Amino acid sequence: MTITAPRHLWRTLAGLCAALLLATGVAVSGATTASAANNNEIAWNFFRSKGLSEAQTAGLIGNFIHESGSDPINPAAVQYGGGPGRGLAQWEGSRRIDLENFAAQRGVAWSNLQLQLDFVWLELQGTERNAYNKLLATSTPADAAVSVRIWYERPSVHADELRIAAAQKTYNTYSGGGSDPDPDPEPGGAPGVVVGAGVNVRTSPSLGGAIVGSLPTGDVTIQCQTRGDAVQGEYNTDWWAKVSVNGETGFASRAYIRVDAGVNVPTC
């Protein structure tokens, strides 16, 4: 008789076996190499640049640590035991097909880290929008980790303790209250791109602030960013960018301003 265990149980067992093997000096096939040592930091900067809070970002990465069975996260992860799960989120079924099609369109391997981060964001802004909205309602790494598990991952085995622990560790490592892994702020401000024409610049990071000008579509220099009213536009965020327009300085919602992954926008 063949006994089939849920995929997340296999993954948990695989992680424990890998840890034991590594502790005894035995190489593990597919183990994360030194070149991937900053994968967590890359993911952190990516999701923070999208406007997610530190806690929400930690919740996502904590889940990816658990799902991929590796810390730092491993985008090349293949489900233990020959199952269908692949990548950071162990996508399977139609979502795995969507990932592979997305990779084919870009001409890169499905195991590419940046591709998978972009795919996560594509899902959160599209087919997984409900999971995104639930994540935005969280304020702690623990709550964010559980939210991602419930609404985005939807596994058969919860393992919330492991997800929460990984999320909290990530938060402690990269949050403003811990060590600062971010690069130095860009000289003269961080570069951004306005993705909506006529984006209002206001006297405060609030929809009630007086309008002092508007930003045209294209490049913009962000002096710093701060939190304010939540705005749903190209992105759904409560981050506001401090910018200058026509000699006036004010705040424009990050809902219409894109910042590339890895660019450090200082907090006002």
mmCIF file of C-alpha atoms in Angstrom:
data_model
loop_
_atom_site.group_PDB
_atom_site.id
_atom_site.type_symbol
_atom_site.label_atom_id
_atom_site.label_comp_id
_atom_site.label_asym_id
_atom_site.label_seq_id
_atom_site.Cartn_x
_atom_site.Cartn_y
_atom_site.Cartn_z
ATOM 1 C CA MET A 1 0.000 0.000 0.000
ATOM 2 C CA THR A 2 1.331 3.430 -0.939
ATOM 3 C CA ILE A 3 0.924 6.197 1.617
ATOM 4 C CA THR A 4 0.891 9.724 0.243
ATOM 5 C CA ALA A 5 1.657 12.498 2.699
ATOM 6 C CA PRO A 6 0.540 16.115 2.137
ATOM 7 C CA ARG A 7 3.134 18.127 0.250
ATOM 8 C CA HIS A 8 3.779 20.500 3.174
ATOM 9 C CA LEU A 9 4.460 17.575 5.521
ATOM 10 C CA TRP A 10 7.063 16.272 3.061
ATOM 11 C CA ARG A 11 8.578 19.726 2.872
ATOM 12 C CA THR A 12 8.829 20.020 6.646
ATOM 13 C CA LEU A 13 10.486 16.599 6.861
ATOM 14 C CA ALA A 14 12.826 17.566 4.028
ATOM 15 C CA GLY A 15 13.898 20.697 5.862
ATOM 16 C CA LEU A 16 14.670 18.724 9.007
ATOM 17 C CA CYS A 17 16.650 16.121 7.041
ATOM 18 C CA ALA A 18 18.572 18.834 5.204
ATOM 19 C CA ALA A 19 19.468 20.546 8.466
ATOM 20 C CA LEU A 20 20.776 17.272 9.915
ATOM 21 C CA LEU A 21 22.802 16.517 6.801
ATOM 22 C CA LEU A 22 24.316 19.975 6.716
ATOM 23 C CA ALA A 23 25.174 19.774 10.398
ATOM 24 C CA THR A 24 27.201 16.643 9.707
ATOM 25 C CA GLY A 25 28.933 18.159 6.701
ATOM 26 C CA VAL A 26 27.006 16.203 4.055
ATOM 27 C CA ALA A 27 26.161 18.208 0.931
ATOM 28 C CA VAL A 28 22.488 18.521 0.097
ATOM 29 C CA SER A 29 21.450 18.613 -3.542
ATOM 30 C CA GLY A 30 19.896 21.957 -4.391
ATOM 31 C CA ALA A 31 21.162 23.678 -1.248
ATOM 32 C CA THR A 32 21.401 27.442 -1.458
ATOM 33 C CA THR A 33 24.859 28.595 -2.543
ATOM 34 C CA ALA A 34 26.821 31.601 -1.342
ATOM 35 C CA SER A 35 25.750 33.513 -4.455
ATOM 36 C CA ALA A 36 22.158 33.299 -3.202
ATOM 37 C CA ALA A 37 22.994 34.443 0.327
ATOM 38 C CA ASN A 38 21.269 37.801 -0.198
ATOM 39 C CA ASN A 39 18.039 36.385 -1.645
ATOM 40 C CA ASN A 40 16.096 37.424 1.456
ATOM 41 C CA GLU A 41 17.447 40.957 1.225
ATOM 42 C CA ILE A 42 16.558 41.174 -2.470
ATOM 43 C CA ALA A 43 13.012 40.030 -1.700
ATOM 44 C CA TRP A 44 12.795 42.441 1.250
ATOM 45 C CA ASN A 45 13.811 45.424 -0.866
ATOM 46 C CA PHE A 46 11.447 44.363 -3.650
ATOM 47 C CA PHE A 47 8.306 44.157 -1.521
ATOM 48 C CA ARG A 48 9.210 47.247 0.497
ATOM 49 C CA SER A 49 9.604 49.176 -2.770
ATOM 50 C CA LYS A 50 6.054 48.136 -3.642
ATOM 51 C CA GLY A 51 4.756 49.855 -0.522
ATOM 52 C CA LEU A 52 4.289 46.878 1.809
ATOM 53 C CA SER A 53 5.132 47.477 5.449
ATOM 54 C CA GLU A 54 8.087 45.809 7.135
ATOM 55 C CA ALA A 55 5.753 43.394 8.942
ATOM 56 C CA GLN A 56 3.856 42.499 5.760
ATOM 57 C CA THR A 57 7.097 41.970 3.853
ATOM 58 C CA ALA A 58 8.406 39.725 6.633
ATOM 59 C CA GLY A 59 5.194 37.698 6.517
ATOM 60 C CA LEU A 60 5.660 36.968 2.828
ATOM 61 C CA ILE A 61 9.335 36.062 3.128
ATOM 62 C CA GLY A 62 8.672 33.900 6.191
ATOM 63 C CA ASN A 63 6.232 31.855 4.147
ATOM 64 C CA PHE A 64 8.680 31.574 1.260
ATOM 65 C CA ILE A 65 11.383 30.350 3.652
ATOM 66 C CA HIS A 66 9.031 27.616 4.821
ATOM 67 C CA GLU A 67 7.667 26.776 1.382
ATOM 68 C CA SER A 68 11.052 26.601 -0.354
ATOM 69 C CA GLY A 69 12.594 24.747 2.586
ATOM 70 C CA SER A 70 15.542 27.124 2.688
ATOM 71 C CA ASP A 71 16.799 30.204 4.499
ATOM 72 C CA PRO A 72 17.665 32.232 2.506
ATOM 73 C CA ILE A 73 14.750 31.585 0.178
ATOM 74 C CA ASN A 74 15.393 29.266 -2.759
ATOM 75 C CA PRO A 75 13.553 30.044 -6.032
ATOM 76 C CA ALA A 76 14.792 26.767 -7.559
ATOM 77 C CA ALA A 77 13.074 24.655 -4.891
ATOM 78 C CA VAL A 78 11.384 21.496 -6.158
ATOM 79 C CA GLN A 79 8.815 19.771 -3.957
ATOM 80 C CA TYR A 80 10.323 17.008 -1.867
ATOM 81 C CA GLY A 81 9.326 13.502 -2.919
ATOM 82 C CA GLY A 82 8.754 14.387 -6.559
ATOM 83 C CA GLY A 83 5.593 16.414 -6.040
ATOM 84 C CA PRO A 84 4.423 19.225 -8.337
ATOM 85 C CA GLY A 85 5.327 22.232 -6.171
ATOM 86 C CA ARG A 86 7.926 24.634 -7.554
ATOM 87 C CA GLY A 87 9.671 27.805 -6.441
ATOM 88 C CA LEU A 88 9.320 30.224 -3.543
ATOM 89 C CA ALA A 89 5.604 29.607 -3.052
ATOM 90 C CA GLN A 90 5.672 25.977 -4.236
ATOM 91 C CA TRP A 91 3.214 26.816 -6.990
ATOM 92 C CA GLU A 92 1.363 23.854 -8.453
ATOM 93 C CA GLY A 93 -1.550 23.200 -10.793
ATOM 94 C CA SER A 94 -2.765 26.165 -12.825
ATOM 95 C CA ARG A 95 -0.619 28.585 -10.816
ATOM 96 C CA ARG A 96 2.524 26.637 -11.694
ATOM 97 C CA ILE A 97 1.464 26.719 -15.350
ATOM 98 C CA ASP A 98 0.977 30.481 -15.063
ATOM 99 C CA LEU A 99 4.491 30.808 -13.593
ATOM 100 C CA GLU A 100 6.023 28.754 -16.391
ATOM 101 C CA ASN A 101 4.152 30.749 -19.044
ATOM 102 C CA PHE A 102 5.276 33.990 -17.396
ATOM 103 C CA ALA A 103 8.872 32.749 -17.521
ATOM 104 C CA ALA A 104 8.538 31.744 -21.177
ATOM 105 C CA GLN A 105 7.195 35.187 -22.075
ATOM 106 C CA ARG A 106 10.247 36.791 -20.469
ATOM 107 C CA GLY A 107 12.682 34.268 -21.877
ATOM 108 C CA VAL A 108 14.118 33.284 -18.499
ATOM 109 C CA ALA A 109 14.043 30.141 -16.366
ATOM 110 C CA TRP A 110 11.114 29.664 -13.995
ATOM 111 C CA SER A 111 13.698 29.379 -11.186
ATOM 112 C CA ASN A 112 14.872 32.994 -11.614
ATOM 113 C CA LEU A 113 14.453 34.924 -8.346
ATOM 114 C CA GLN A 114 13.468 38.272 -9.852
ATOM 115 C CA LEU A 115 10.978 36.553 -12.151
ATOM 116 C CA GLN A 116 9.287 34.880 -9.190
ATOM 117 C CA LEU A 117 9.160 38.094 -7.169
ATOM 118 C CA ASP A 118 7.521 39.807 -10.144
ATOM 119 C CA PHE A 119 5.126 36.864 -10.472
ATOM 120 C CA VAL A 120 4.153 37.072 -6.794
ATOM 121 C CA TRP A 121 3.375 40.745 -7.258
ATOM 122 C CA LEU A 122 1.453 40.012 -10.484
ATOM 123 C CA GLU A 123 -0.707 37.514 -8.605
ATOM 124 C CA LEU A 124 -1.238 39.861 -5.654
ATOM 125 C CA GLN A 125 -2.419 42.594 -7.992
ATOM 126 C CA GLY A 126 -4.583 40.226 -10.044
ATOM 127 C CA THR A 127 -5.818 36.714 -9.330
ATOM 128 C CA GLU A 128 -4.719 36.888 -5.674
ATOM 129 C CA ARG A 129 -5.972 40.419 -5.010
ATOM 130 C CA ASN A 130 -8.045 39.201 -2.087
ATOM 131 C CA ALA A 131 -4.899 37.802 -0.450
ATOM 132 C CA TYR A 132 -3.216 41.165 -1.018
ATOM 133 C CA ASN A 133 -6.051 43.079 0.633
ATOM 134 C CA LYS A 134 -6.015 40.699 3.603
ATOM 135 C CA LEU A 135 -2.249 41.178 3.925
ATOM 136 C CA LEU A 136 -2.628 44.965 3.937
ATOM 137 C CA ALA A 137 -4.869 44.653 7.001
ATOM 138 C CA THR A 138 -2.059 43.094 9.091
ATOM 139 C CA SER A 139 0.389 44.993 11.281
ATOM 140 C CA THR A 140 2.687 42.370 12.834
ATOM 141 C CA PRO A 141 4.991 39.733 11.310
ATOM 142 C CA ALA A 142 2.969 36.973 12.975
ATOM 143 C CA ASP A 143 -0.374 38.217 11.664
ATOM 144 C CA ALA A 144 1.114 38.745 8.212
ATOM 145 C CA ALA A 145 2.617 35.251 8.140
ATOM 146 C CA VAL A 146 -0.702 33.632 9.024
ATOM 147 C CA SER A 147 -2.571 35.840 6.553
ATOM 148 C CA VAL A 148 -0.255 34.820 3.712
ATOM 149 C CA ARG A 149 -0.674 31.171 4.666
ATOM 150 C CA ILE A 150 -4.477 31.375 4.769
ATOM 151 C CA TRP A 151 -5.167 33.525 1.741
ATOM 152 C CA TYR A 152 -2.162 33.198 -0.593
ATOM 153 C CA GLU A 153 -0.537 29.814 0.054
ATOM 154 C CA ARG A 154 -3.611 27.840 1.141
ATOM 155 C CA PRO A 155 -1.636 24.697 2.129
ATOM 156 C CA SER A 156 -3.071 21.462 3.487
ATOM 157 C CA VAL A 157 -0.680 21.582 6.467
ATOM 158 C CA HIS A 158 -0.532 24.920 8.290
ATOM 159 C CA ALA A 159 2.781 24.858 10.227
ATOM 160 C CA ASP A 160 2.033 28.383 11.448
ATOM 161 C CA GLU A 161 4.671 28.215 14.188
ATOM 162 C CA LEU A 162 7.415 27.709 11.596
ATOM 163 C CA ARG A 163 6.065 30.420 9.294
ATOM 164 C CA ILE A 164 5.750 32.911 12.143
ATOM 165 C CA ALA A 165 9.250 32.136 13.429
ATOM 166 C CA ALA A 166 10.732 32.656 9.962
ATOM 167 C CA ALA A 167 8.782 35.890 9.521
ATOM 168 C CA GLN A 168 9.892 37.236 12.897
ATOM 169 C CA LYS A 169 13.527 36.355 12.177
ATOM 170 C CA THR A 170 13.289 38.165 8.838
ATOM 171 C CA TYR A 171 11.706 41.185 10.513
ATOM 172 C CA ASN A 172 14.394 41.300 13.208
ATOM 173 C CA THR A 173 17.124 41.144 10.563
ATOM 174 C CA TYR A 174 15.892 43.775 8.128
ATOM 175 C CA SER A 175 13.494 46.090 9.959
ATOM 176 C CA GLY A 176 14.421 49.584 11.063
ATOM 177 C CA GLY A 177 14.622 48.293 14.621
ATOM 178 C CA GLY A 178 17.389 45.834 13.759
ATOM 179 C CA SER A 179 20.423 45.848 11.526
ATOM 180 C CA ASP A 180 20.121 47.966 8.402
ATOM 181 C CA PRO A 181 20.905 45.970 5.260
ATOM 182 C CA ASP A 182 19.722 48.643 2.854
ATOM 183 C CA PRO A 183 22.183 50.487 0.629
ATOM 184 C CA ASP A 184 22.914 54.138 1.282
ATOM 185 C CA PRO A 185 20.191 56.505 0.036
ATOM 186 C CA GLU A 186 20.615 57.629 -3.544
ATOM 187 C CA PRO A 187 22.528 60.939 -3.765
ATOM 188 C CA GLY A 188 20.052 63.749 -4.312
ATOM 189 C CA GLY A 189 17.073 61.462 -3.807
ATOM 190 C CA ALA A 190 15.768 58.112 -5.034
ATOM 191 C CA PRO A 191 14.683 57.682 -8.667
ATOM 192 C CA GLY A 192 11.068 56.804 -9.382
ATOM 193 C CA VAL A 193 8.715 56.676 -12.342
ATOM 194 C CA VAL A 194 5.275 58.312 -12.394
ATOM 195 C CA VAL A 195 2.914 55.809 -14.020
ATOM 196 C CA GLY A 196 -0.175 57.996 -14.109
ATOM 197 C CA ALA A 197 -0.604 61.348 -15.814
ATOM 198 C CA GLY A 198 -1.461 64.350 -13.649
ATOM 199 C CA VAL A 199 -0.650 62.840 -10.242
ATOM 200 C CA ASN A 200 -1.533 65.451 -7.625
ATOM 201 C CA VAL A 201 1.134 66.820 -5.287
ATOM 202 C CA ARG A 202 -0.331 67.900 -1.939
ATOM 203 C CA THR A 203 0.825 69.831 1.099
ATOM 204 C CA SER A 204 0.553 66.708 3.280
ATOM 205 C CA PRO A 205 0.440 62.915 2.761
ATOM 206 C CA SER A 206 -3.325 63.053 2.793
ATOM 207 C CA LEU A 207 -6.134 63.272 0.265
ATOM 208 C CA GLY A 208 -7.257 66.295 2.256
ATOM 209 C CA GLY A 209 -4.007 68.159 1.659
ATOM 210 C CA ALA A 210 -4.126 71.186 -0.612
ATOM 211 C CA ILE A 211 -2.938 70.536 -4.170
ATOM 212 C CA VAL A 212 0.224 72.491 -5.043
ATOM 213 C CA GLY A 213 0.879 70.943 -8.451
ATOM 214 C CA SER A 214 0.818 67.723 -10.440
ATOM 215 C CA LEU A 215 3.403 65.291 -11.778
ATOM 216 C CA PRO A 216 3.482 64.308 -15.453
ATOM 217 C CA THR A 217 4.140 60.734 -16.528
ATOM 218 C CA GLY A 218 7.851 59.904 -16.444
ATOM 219 C CA ASP A 219 10.879 60.119 -14.180
ATOM 220 C CA VAL A 220 10.698 61.779 -10.775
ATOM 221 C CA THR A 221 13.134 62.220 -7.887
ATOM 222 C CA ILE A 222 11.791 61.127 -4.493
ATOM 223 C CA GLN A 223 13.348 63.027 -1.598
ATOM 224 C CA CYS A 224 11.919 60.623 0.987
ATOM 225 C CA GLN A 225 8.673 58.801 1.744
ATOM 226 C CA THR A 226 6.229 58.655 4.625
ATOM 227 C CA ARG A 227 2.920 57.008 5.453
ATOM 228 C CA GLY A 228 -0.418 58.737 5.071
ATOM 229 C CA ASP A 229 -3.829 58.051 3.560
ATOM 230 C CA ALA A 230 -4.202 54.728 1.747
ATOM 231 C CA VAL A 231 -4.761 55.152 -1.988
ATOM 232 C CA GLN A 232 -5.711 52.517 -4.555
ATOM 233 C CA GLY A 233 -4.270 53.229 -7.992
ATOM 234 C CA GLU A 234 -1.691 51.350 -10.013
ATOM 235 C CA TYR A 235 -0.629 50.083 -6.579
ATOM 236 C CA ASN A 236 -2.575 49.924 -3.309
ATOM 237 C CA THR A 237 -0.491 51.682 -0.660
ATOM 238 C CA ASP A 238 -0.416 54.264 2.128
ATOM 239 C CA TRP A 239 3.112 55.444 1.245
ATOM 240 C CA TRP A 240 3.543 59.000 -0.035
ATOM 241 C CA ALA A 241 6.604 60.353 -1.819
ATOM 242 C CA LYS A 242 7.996 63.794 -0.990
ATOM 243 C CA VAL A 243 8.711 65.482 -4.326
ATOM 244 C CA SER A 244 9.221 68.914 -5.860
ATOM 245 C CA VAL A 245 7.183 70.347 -8.712
ATOM 246 C CA ASN A 246 7.277 73.871 -10.151
ATOM 247 C CA GLY A 247 9.335 75.113 -7.209
ATOM 248 C CA GLU A 248 6.901 73.669 -4.667
ATOM 249 C CA THR A 249 7.562 70.712 -2.380
ATOM 250 C CA GLY A 250 4.774 68.354 -1.422
ATOM 251 C CA PHE A 251 3.605 64.752 -1.298
ATOM 252 C CA ALA A 252 2.369 62.476 -4.088
ATOM 253 C CA SER A 253 0.836 59.062 -3.478
ATOM 254 C CA ARG A 254 3.117 56.099 -4.220
ATOM 255 C CA ALA A 255 0.021 54.443 -5.692
ATOM 256 C CA TYR A 256 1.106 56.066 -8.965
ATOM 257 C CA ILE A 257 4.896 56.065 -8.560
ATOM 258 C CA ARG A 258 6.991 52.981 -9.301
ATOM 259 C CA VAL A 259 10.382 52.394 -7.695
ATOM 260 C CA ASP A 260 12.642 49.637 -9.009
ATOM 261 C CA ALA A 261 13.599 46.773 -6.709
ATOM 262 C CA GLY A 262 16.787 47.429 -4.762
ATOM 263 C CA VAL A 263 16.403 51.227 -4.750
ATOM 264 C CA ASN A 264 16.441 52.567 -1.194
ATOM 265 C CA VAL A 265 13.894 55.319 -0.575
ATOM 266 C CA PRO A 266 14.686 56.978 2.789
ATOM 267 C CA THR A 267 11.883 57.552 5.259
ATOM 268 C CA CYS A 268 10.982 61.175 5.960
#
